[in-house]
Every structure is written in C-alpha cells, then in structure tokens.
GROMACS .gro file of C-alpha atoms in nm:
model
  200
    1MET     CA    1 -21.812 -20.319 -15.826
    2THR     CA    2 -21.905 -20.070 -16.097
    3LYS     CA    3 -21.774 -19.716 -16.119
    4ASN     CA    4 -22.110 -19.572 -16.009
    5GLU     CA    5 -22.131 -19.809 -15.711
    6PHE     CA    6 -21.777 -19.713 -15.610
    7LEU     CA    7 -21.850 -19.339 -15.636
    8ASP     CA    8 -22.181 -19.378 -15.450
    9ALA     CA    9 -22.007 -19.566 -15.166
   10LEU     CA   10 -21.736 -19.301 -15.154
   11ARG     CA   11 -21.997 -19.022 -15.151
   12LYS     CA   12 -22.180 -19.194 -14.865
   13ASN     CA   13 -21.861 -19.238 -14.660
   14LEU     CA   14 -21.752 -18.878 -14.721
   15LYS     CA   15 -22.089 -18.723 -14.646
   16GLY     CA   16 -22.028 -18.429 -14.418
   17LEU     CA   17 -21.722 -18.301 -14.599
   18PRO     CA   18 -21.755 -17.953 -14.750
   19GLU     CA   19 -21.943 -17.988 -15.081
   20SER     CA   20 -21.657 -17.847 -15.290
   21GLU     CA   21 -21.412 -18.090 -15.128
   22LEU     CA   22 -21.650 -18.383 -15.177
   23GLU     CA   23 -21.701 -18.309 -15.547
   24GLU     CA   24 -21.328 -18.259 -15.600
   25ARG     CA   25 -21.249 -18.600 -15.448
   26LEU     CA   26 -21.526 -18.776 -15.640
   27ASN     CA   27 -21.410 -18.620 -15.969
   28PHE     CA   28 -21.052 -18.723 -15.893
   29TYR     CA   29 -21.145 -19.089 -15.843
   30SER     CA   30 -21.384 -19.082 -16.140
   31GLU     CA   31 -21.097 -18.965 -16.362
   32ILE     CA   32 -20.864 -19.232 -16.221
   33ILE     CA   33 -21.116 -19.505 -16.308
   34ASP     CA   34 -21.176 -19.355 -16.656
   35ASP     CA   35 -20.800 -19.340 -16.721
   36ARG     CA   36 -20.756 -19.703 -16.621
   37MET     CA   37 -21.045 -19.807 -16.846
   38GLU     CA   38 -20.886 -19.616 -17.137
   39GLU     CA   39 -20.566 -19.814 -17.072
   40GLY     CA   40 -20.762 -20.133 -17.139
   41LEU     CA   41 -20.879 -20.247 -16.796
   42SER     CA   42 -21.238 -20.359 -16.748
   43GLU     CA   43 -21.463 -20.147 -16.527
   44ASP     CA   44 -21.432 -20.391 -16.235
   45GLU     CA   45 -21.052 -20.403 -16.268
   46ALA     CA   46 -21.029 -20.022 -16.292
   47VAL     CA   47 -21.242 -19.982 -15.979
   48ALA     CA   48 -21.036 -20.243 -15.791
   49ALA     CA   49 -20.715 -20.065 -15.895
   50ALA     CA   50 -20.848 -19.736 -15.756
   51GLY     CA   51 -20.840 -19.885 -15.406
   52ASN     CA   52 -21.058 -19.981 -15.112
   53VAL     CA   53 -21.335 -19.728 -15.033
   54ASP     CA   54 -21.278 -19.745 -14.655
   55GLU     CA   55 -20.902 -19.692 -14.689
   56ILE     CA   56 -20.955 -19.403 -14.930
   57THR     CA   57 -21.206 -19.248 -14.690
   58ALA     CA   58 -20.966 -19.273 -14.396
   59GLN     CA   59 -20.687 -19.112 -14.600
   60ILE     CA   60 -20.912 -18.828 -14.717
   61PHE     CA   61 -21.016 -18.757 -14.356
   62LYS     CA   62 -20.647 -18.729 -14.267
   63ASP     CA   63 -20.570 -18.505 -14.565
   64VAL     CA   64 -20.852 -18.253 -14.539
   65PRO     CA   65 -20.740 -17.961 -14.320
   66PHE     CA   66 -20.942 -17.916 -14.002
   67ILE     CA   67 -20.979 -17.542 -14.072
   68LYS     CA   68 -21.162 -17.618 -14.397
   69ILE     CA   69 -21.408 -17.848 -14.219
   70ALA     CA   70 -21.457 -17.602 -13.931
   71LYS     CA   71 -21.523 -17.311 -14.170
   72GLU     CA   72 -21.784 -17.515 -14.352
   73LYS     CA   73 -21.943 -17.621 -14.024
   74ILE     CA   74 -21.947 -17.272 -13.876
   75LYS     CA   75 -22.078 -17.106 -14.191
   76PRO     CA   76 -22.453 -17.051 -14.141
   77LYS     CA   77 -22.679 -17.244 -14.377
   78ARG     CA   78 -22.931 -16.957 -14.366
   79ARG     CA   79 -22.951 -16.596 -14.255
   80LEU     CA   80 -22.996 -16.550 -13.883
   81THR     CA   81 -23.319 -16.392 -13.768
   82GLY     CA   82 -23.328 -16.086 -13.545
   83TRP     CA   83 -23.414 -16.275 -13.228
   84GLU     CA   84 -23.134 -16.530 -13.293
   85ILE     CA   85 -22.883 -16.247 -13.327
   86ALA     CA   86 -23.020 -16.089 -13.009
   87LEU     CA   87 -22.990 -16.418 -12.816
   88LEU     CA   88 -22.634 -16.470 -12.940
   89THR     CA   89 -22.543 -16.116 -12.838
   90ILE     CA   90 -22.707 -16.135 -12.496
   91GLY     CA   91 -22.560 -16.479 -12.426
   92SER     CA   92 -22.214 -16.390 -12.557
   93PRO     CA   93 -22.060 -16.312 -12.215
   94LEU     CA   94 -22.154 -16.663 -12.105
   95TRP     CA   95 -22.080 -16.871 -12.413
   96ILE     CA   96 -21.762 -16.684 -12.508
   97SER     CA   97 -21.618 -16.724 -12.157
   98LEU     CA   98 -21.712 -17.094 -12.152
   99LEU     CA   99 -21.555 -17.148 -12.494
  100VAL     CA  100 -21.236 -16.964 -12.396
  101SER     CA  101 -21.206 -17.158 -12.068
  102ALA     CA  102 -21.263 -17.491 -12.246
  103LEU     CA  103 -20.998 -17.409 -12.506
  104ALA     CA  104 -20.759 -17.289 -12.234
  105GLY     CA  105 -20.813 -17.613 -12.039
  106ILE     CA  106 -20.742 -17.829 -12.344
  107PHE     CA  107 -20.437 -17.621 -12.432
  108SER     CA  108 -20.300 -17.641 -12.076
  109VAL     CA  109 -20.335 -18.021 -12.070
  110TYR     CA  110 -20.152 -18.043 -12.404
  111VAL     CA  111 -19.875 -17.808 -12.287
  112SER     CA  112 -19.844 -18.007 -11.962
  113LEU     CA  113 -19.797 -18.331 -12.157
  114TRP     CA  114 -19.522 -18.171 -12.365
  115ALA     CA  115 -19.365 -18.031 -12.046
  116VAL     CA  116 -19.338 -18.387 -11.913
  117ILE     CA  117 -19.170 -18.496 -12.238
  118ILE     CA  118 -18.925 -18.204 -12.221
  119SER     CA  119 -18.850 -18.292 -11.857
  120LEU     CA  120 -18.775 -18.652 -11.956
  121TRP     CA  121 -18.535 -18.535 -12.228
  122SER     CA  122 -18.372 -18.302 -11.971
  123VAL     CA  123 -18.316 -18.602 -11.743
  124PHE     CA  124 -18.158 -18.788 -12.035
  125VAL     CA  125 -17.920 -18.498 -12.110
  126SER     CA  126 -17.832 -18.457 -11.741
  127PHE     CA  127 -17.750 -18.830 -11.714
  128ILE     CA  128 -17.513 -18.809 -12.010
  129VAL     CA  129 -17.346 -18.486 -11.898
  130SER     CA  130 -17.317 -18.611 -11.539
  131GLY     CA  131 -17.183 -18.948 -11.652
  132VAL     CA  132 -16.912 -18.789 -11.868
  133ALA     CA  133 -16.823 -18.530 -11.603
  134VAL     CA  134 -16.801 -18.790 -11.326
  135CYS     CA  135 -16.585 -19.020 -11.542
  136ILE     CA  136 -16.344 -18.734 -11.621
  137ALA     CA  137 -16.334 -18.622 -11.258
  138GLY     CA  138 -16.286 -18.983 -11.143
  139THR     CA  139 -15.998 -19.031 -11.385
  140VAL     CA  140 -15.826 -18.714 -11.260
  141PHE     CA  141 -15.896 -18.815 -10.900
  142ALA     CA  142 -15.759 -19.167 -10.956
  143ILE     CA  143 -15.438 -19.040 -11.117
  144PHE     CA  144 -15.352 -18.758 -10.878
  145THR     CA  145 -15.503 -18.840 -10.536
  146ASN     CA  146 -15.706 -19.143 -10.430
  147ASN     CA  147 -15.717 -19.448 -10.660
  148ALA     CA  148 -16.016 -19.619 -10.490
  149ALA     CA  149 -16.232 -19.307 -10.482
  150GLY     CA  150 -16.139 -19.230 -10.843
  151LEU     CA  151 -16.236 -19.581 -10.958
  152PHE     CA  152 -16.564 -19.552 -10.766
  153MET     CA  153 -16.637 -19.221 -10.943
  154ILE     CA  154 -16.555 -19.373 -11.283
  155GLY     CA  155 -16.790 -19.664 -11.207
  156SER     CA  156 -17.064 -19.421 -11.104
  157GLY     CA  157 -17.014 -19.226 -11.428
  158LEU     CA  158 -17.045 -19.545 -11.633
  159VAL     CA  159 -17.364 -19.638 -11.445
  160LEU     CA  160 -17.510 -19.294 -11.527
  161ALA     CA  161 -17.409 -19.335 -11.892
  162GLY     CA  162 -17.571 -19.681 -11.897
  163LEU     CA  163 -17.892 -19.546 -11.740
  164SER     CA  164 -17.900 -19.271 -12.001
  165VAL     CA  165 -17.946 -19.540 -12.269
  166PHE     CA  166 -18.264 -19.664 -12.097
  167VAL     CA  167 -18.384 -19.308 -12.041
  168PHE     CA  168 -18.325 -19.231 -12.412
  169PHE     CA  169 -18.550 -19.517 -12.525
  170GLY     CA  170 -18.814 -19.414 -12.271
  171CYS     CA  171 -18.801 -19.052 -12.392
  172LYS     CA  172 -18.820 -19.162 -12.754
  173ALA     CA  173 -19.123 -19.386 -12.686
  174ALA     CA  174 -19.301 -19.116 -12.485
  175THR     CA  175 -19.242 -18.854 -12.756
  176LYS     CA  176 -19.362 -19.088 -13.029
  177GLY     CA  177 -19.668 -19.180 -12.821
  178LEU     CA  178 -19.763 -18.816 -12.766
  179ILE     CA  179 -19.724 -18.738 -13.137
  180ILE     CA  180 -19.948 -19.036 -13.224
  181LEU     CA  181 -20.200 -18.926 -12.958
  182THR     CA  182 -20.201 -18.573 -13.105
  183LYS     CA  183 -20.265 -18.705 -13.457
  184LYS     CA  184 -20.541 -18.942 -13.341
  185THR     CA  185 -20.707 -18.668 -13.135
  186ALA     CA  186 -20.700 -18.427 -13.430
  187LEU     CA  187 -20.848 -18.697 -13.656
  188ALA     CA  188 -21.120 -18.779 -13.399
  189VAL     CA  189 -21.216 -18.411 -13.367
  190LYS     CA  190 -21.223 -18.383 -13.747
  191LYS     CA  191 -21.446 -18.691 -13.772
  192CYS     CA  192 -21.682 -18.549 -13.507
  193PHE     CA  193 -21.725 -18.234 -13.715
  194ILE     CA  194 -21.785 -18.436 -14.030
  195LYS     CA  195 -22.035 -18.671 -13.858
  196LYS     CA  196 -22.227 -18.378 -13.709
  197GLU     CA  197 -22.249 -18.216 -14.050
  198ALA     CA  198 -22.357 -18.543 -14.208
  199ALA     CA  199 -22.630 -18.587 -13.947
  200GLU     CA  200 -22.771 -18.247 -14.032
   0.00000   0.00000   0.00000
C-alpha cells in the first residue's frame, strides 16, 4: 500500500470527524510515514510500520473527546432563516422537555446500575464485618459460657468469611462489566454522531 492509498483509506474511515481533527490525524500519520522513509524504509514498509488502518481508526474514535464531536455536530453549517428560528422557539417547550426527560431517563438508569454495584459491595463488606464479629463473639462465648454454642458461632463466622470471597469476585466482575459497558456505550454514541455527520 502506498502512502497516498493509506491516507485515503484513513480519510474515508474517519469521515465525519471534525475537519480540524481529521487533518491533524492525517498530517500525523503522513509525518510518521515520511520519517520512516527518511530512516531508509521503502514506502510499503513505512506504511506497514504505521499500522493497520482499521485499528488506527478504532483508536482515534476512542481518543477523540465526545464533546469535540458534539460541538462540531451541533454547530450549524449555515445561518438559520427567520422561520427556522421561529419554529425552534415555538417548539422549544416541547423539544426541550422531551430532551430533558430523555437525558433524565438515561441518567437514572445509569445511576440505578451503579446503585446495584454499590449494594453488592455493601453486602461484601457486611459479610466480612459480620464474619469477623461472629468469630470474635463465638470465641468469647466458647471460653466463658457455652462451648457448643461458641463453636457454632465460630463456624458461622467462618462460613460468612468464606461467602465474602465469592461475593468479592462477583462484585469485582459486576463492576468491571459496568465499566466496560459504559466505555462501549460512549464509543457507540460517538460513532453514531460521526456516522450521522459522514452521511450528511
């Protein structure tokens, strides 16, 4: 693949990014290829060393802040006419309330998911604290009053401590899963904005 073919493929994949961002990325990879060629690599080798176009594209989508894409998308491409401004103003009670309610719904679902994660971690902490407390109380009970009841309490405390290990791994997996889901959702929303802009 030649340098121009590489840059054309990259431009095509990144279509929809803000123009300044697109040019900055293309210039960056153009310079990388030029530097490699100055070091003695052939054009094909320099392009291959720059990396795979699809992988580069995926990384750039992750790196570009969503705010930058949203600003570019929201920025009008032309001046609004008088009747467009009037329609936006008249319709604002409807579309603003719908937008706010949609954002509130999304936010509440996200907060609810994190509330579940926090509850799971609370269960984990309560198992550990209860296990330790019951073991201590059982030991005191076994020494000073009833041996059988004290041993039963110690056994119960050890069971709680053992269960806390399983709960810990469950909490860790759930937290990691929600973080991954958050990242993938943010990337999907970002890609939707970029695709819409590219389609225009």
